[in-house]
Amino acid sequence: MSHYAVLNDFISNLDAQTISKDREQILAPLVEYIQEKMDKKDSIRLNFICTHNSRRSHLSQIWAQTMAHYFDIKNVSCYSGGTEATALFPMVASTLANTGFEVNMLSDDKNPVYGIKFSENEHPVICFSKRMDDDFNPKSDFAAIMTCSQADEGCPFVPGAEKRIPITYEDPKAFDNSPLQAEKYSERSQQIATEMFYVFSQLK
């Protein structure tokens, strides 16, 4: 079974029915934002923002890009950033590899760069920890999706964002170096995957 067969199998087993009505309401502004852009045939730029750009914002960026491809939604570019740069937490990379992504470390230093592929013929998602205003990220015409409550509360204003959408997730960091670490990262990744699956499945 190829990498991507494992990933596609994982995606086809996601159950959007598990999303509560409350969460659907939280996700609705993102669905509306993407739909409006699609209707105008505009580029869709999504920048997922968390304090350290090390866990939830990367999982959200990768799953959103993957679901755009899975549902064949064109012109979607997903980014991530933080209020400060740290490093992509290694458990995020191994969680994604276990799900069927092809994960390549492109540079090995304090803030390593990863190329994460979800399809043989698509560009990998380039992941490293960066500030939200990094040159790697868009400067205007994007939605800022706040994936952690600290960033949501701490950044009332995201420069250049035309819309700011809080979709916050619990931090799996709480379980680092504990026996539950792998399970909790996998659980969070699955929650984010399910919600991004739901968002892109709603588009017409």
Coordinates of C-alpha atoms in Angstrom, one line a residue:
M1 CA 0.0 0.0 0.0
S2 CA 1.6 3.3 -1.0
H3 CA 2.0 6.2 1.3
Y4 CA -0.8 8.0 -0.3
A5 CA -3.2 5.0 -0.3
V6 CA -2.8 5.0 3.5
L7 CA -3.5 8.7 3.7
N8 CA -6.6 8.4 1.3
D9 CA -7.8 5.5 3.4
F10 CA -7.5 7.6 6.5
I11 CA -9.4 10.5 4.9
S12 CA -12.2 8.3 3.6
N13 CA -12.7 7.0 7.1
L14 CA -13.1 10.4 8.7
D15 CA -16.6 11.0 10.1
A16 CA -17.9 14.6 9.8
Q17 CA -21.0 13.4 11.8
T18 CA -18.8 13.5 14.9
I19 CA -18.6 17.3 14.7
S20 CA -20.9 19.0 17.2
K21 CA -23.4 21.7 16.2
D22 CA -21.4 24.2 18.3
R23 CA -18.2 23.4 16.3
E24 CA -20.1 23.6 13.0
Q25 CA -21.1 27.2 13.9
I26 CA -17.4 27.9 14.7
L27 CA -16.4 26.5 11.3
A28 CA -19.2 28.2 9.4
P29 CA -17.3 31.6 8.8
L30 CA -14.4 29.7 7.2
V31 CA -16.8 27.8 4.9
E32 CA -18.4 31.2 4.0
Y33 CA -15.1 32.8 3.4
I34 CA -13.9 30.1 1.0
Q35 CA -17.2 29.9 -0.8
E36 CA -17.3 33.7 -1.4
K37 CA -13.8 33.5 -2.9
M38 CA -14.7 30.5 -5.1
D39 CA -17.8 32.3 -6.3
K40 CA -15.6 35.3 -7.4
K41 CA -13.0 32.9 -8.8
D42 CA -10.5 34.6 -6.5
S43 CA -7.4 33.0 -4.9
I44 CA -8.1 31.5 -1.5
R45 CA -5.3 32.2 1.0
L46 CA -5.6 30.8 4.5
N47 CA -3.0 31.6 7.2
F48 CA -3.4 29.4 10.4
I49 CA -2.0 31.3 13.4
C50 CA -0.9 30.0 16.8
T51 CA 1.5 31.4 19.4
H52 CA 4.6 29.3 18.6
N53 CA 3.7 28.0 15.1
S54 CA 4.9 24.6 16.3
R55 CA 1.9 22.3 16.5
R56 CA -1.8 23.2 15.9
S57 CA -1.2 25.8 13.2
H58 CA 1.0 23.4 11.2
L59 CA -1.5 20.5 11.5
S60 CA -4.3 22.9 10.4
Q61 CA -2.3 24.2 7.5
I62 CA -1.4 20.7 6.2
W63 CA -4.9 19.3 6.7
A64 CA -6.5 22.3 5.0
Q65 CA -4.2 22.0 2.0
T66 CA -4.8 18.3 1.8
M67 CA -8.6 18.6 1.9
A68 CA -8.6 21.3 -0.7
H69 CA -6.8 18.8 -3.0
Y70 CA -9.0 15.9 -1.9
F71 CA -12.2 17.8 -2.8
D72 CA -10.6 19.3 -5.9
I73 CA -11.0 22.9 -4.7
K74 CA -8.7 25.1 -6.9
N75 CA -6.5 28.1 -6.0
V76 CA -6.2 27.3 -2.3
S77 CA -2.9 28.2 -0.6
C78 CA -2.5 27.4 3.1
Y79 CA 0.1 29.0 5.3
S80 CA 0.9 29.1 9.0
G81 CA 2.6 31.5 11.4
G82 CA 3.0 32.5 15.1
T83 CA 3.4 35.5 17.3
E84 CA 6.9 34.1 17.7
A85 CA 9.0 31.5 15.8
T86 CA 10.2 28.3 17.6
A87 CA 10.4 25.0 15.8
L88 CA 8.0 22.5 14.3
F89 CA 7.6 20.0 17.1
P90 CA 9.0 16.6 15.9
M91 CA 5.9 14.7 17.2
V92 CA 3.8 16.6 14.6
A93 CA 6.0 15.3 11.8
S94 CA 5.9 11.7 13.1
T95 CA 2.1 11.9 13.6
L96 CA 1.7 13.0 10.0
A97 CA 4.1 10.3 8.7
N98 CA 2.0 7.7 10.6
T99 CA -1.1 9.0 8.8
G100 CA 0.4 8.4 5.4
F101 CA 2.0 11.8 4.5
E102 CA 5.5 11.7 3.0
V103 CA 7.6 13.7 5.4
N104 CA 11.1 14.9 4.3
M105 CA 13.4 16.9 6.5
L106 CA 14.9 19.5 4.2
S107 CA 17.2 21.2 6.7
D108 CA 18.3 20.1 10.1
D109 CA 18.9 22.9 12.6
K110 CA 17.2 24.5 15.6
N111 CA 14.2 25.4 13.3
P112 CA 14.2 22.5 10.8
V113 CA 12.4 22.8 7.5
Y114 CA 10.1 20.0 6.4
G115 CA 8.5 19.2 3.1
I116 CA 5.2 17.3 3.7
K117 CA 3.6 15.7 0.6
F118 CA 0.0 14.5 0.4
S119 CA 0.0 13.6 -3.3
E120 CA 2.5 12.4 -5.9
N121 CA 1.9 15.3 -8.2
E122 CA 1.4 18.2 -5.9
H123 CA 4.0 20.5 -4.3
P124 CA 4.9 19.5 -0.8
V125 CA 3.7 21.8 2.0
I126 CA 6.9 23.5 3.3
C127 CA 6.7 23.7 7.1
F128 CA 8.9 25.5 9.5
S129 CA 8.2 27.7 12.5
K130 CA 7.9 31.4 11.5
R131 CA 6.2 34.6 12.6
M132 CA 2.9 35.3 11.0
D133 CA 4.4 38.3 9.1
D134 CA 7.3 36.2 7.7
D135 CA 8.0 36.8 4.0
F136 CA 6.9 33.2 3.4
N137 CA 3.3 34.3 4.2
P138 CA 0.9 36.5 2.3
K139 CA 0.8 40.2 3.1
S140 CA -2.9 40.8 2.1
D141 CA -6.1 39.2 0.9
F142 CA -6.0 36.3 3.3
A143 CA -8.1 34.9 6.2
A144 CA -6.3 34.6 9.5
I145 CA -7.5 31.5 11.3
M146 CA -6.6 31.6 15.0
T147 CA -5.9 28.0 16.1
C148 CA -5.1 28.7 19.7
S149 CA -6.8 30.9 22.3
Q150 CA -3.6 32.7 23.4
A151 CA -3.0 33.9 19.8
D152 CA -6.8 34.6 19.4
E153 CA -6.7 36.8 22.6
G154 CA -3.2 38.1 22.0
C155 CA -3.6 39.2 18.4
P156 CA -6.8 41.1 18.0
F157 CA -5.3 42.5 14.8
V158 CA -3.5 40.5 12.2
P159 CA -1.8 42.9 9.6
G160 CA -3.2 42.4 6.1
A161 CA -5.9 39.9 7.0
E162 CA -9.2 40.6 5.4
K163 CA -11.0 38.3 7.8
R164 CA -10.1 36.9 11.2
I165 CA -11.7 33.5 12.1
P166 CA -11.1 31.9 15.5
I167 CA -11.1 28.1 15.3
T168 CA -9.2 27.1 18.4
Y169 CA -7.9 23.6 19.4
E170 CA -6.6 22.2 22.7
D171 CA -2.8 22.1 22.7
P172 CA -1.4 18.5 22.6
K173 CA 1.8 20.0 24.2
A174 CA 0.2 19.3 27.6
F175 CA 1.0 15.6 27.0
D176 CA 4.6 16.1 25.8
N177 CA 7.0 13.5 27.4
S178 CA 4.1 11.6 28.8
P179 CA 2.9 8.0 28.0
L180 CA -0.1 9.6 26.3
Q181 CA 1.9 11.8 23.9
A182 CA 1.5 9.9 20.7
E183 CA -2.1 9.2 21.3
K184 CA -3.0 12.8 22.1
Y185 CA -1.2 14.2 19.0
S186 CA -2.9 11.6 16.9
E187 CA -6.3 12.6 18.4
R188 CA -5.7 16.3 17.8
S189 CA -4.5 15.6 14.2
Q190 CA -7.7 13.5 13.6
Q191 CA -9.9 16.3 15.0
I192 CA -8.3 18.9 12.8
A193 CA -8.5 16.6 9.8
T194 CA -12.2 15.9 10.4
E195 CA -13.0 19.6 10.7
M196 CA -11.1 20.5 7.6
F197 CA -12.8 17.6 5.8
Y198 CA -16.1 19.0 6.9
V199 CA -15.2 22.6 5.8
F200 CA -14.1 21.6 2.3
S201 CA -17.0 19.1 1.9
Q202 CA -19.5 22.0 2.4
L203 CA -18.4 24.0 -0.7
K204 CA -20.5 24.1 -3.8

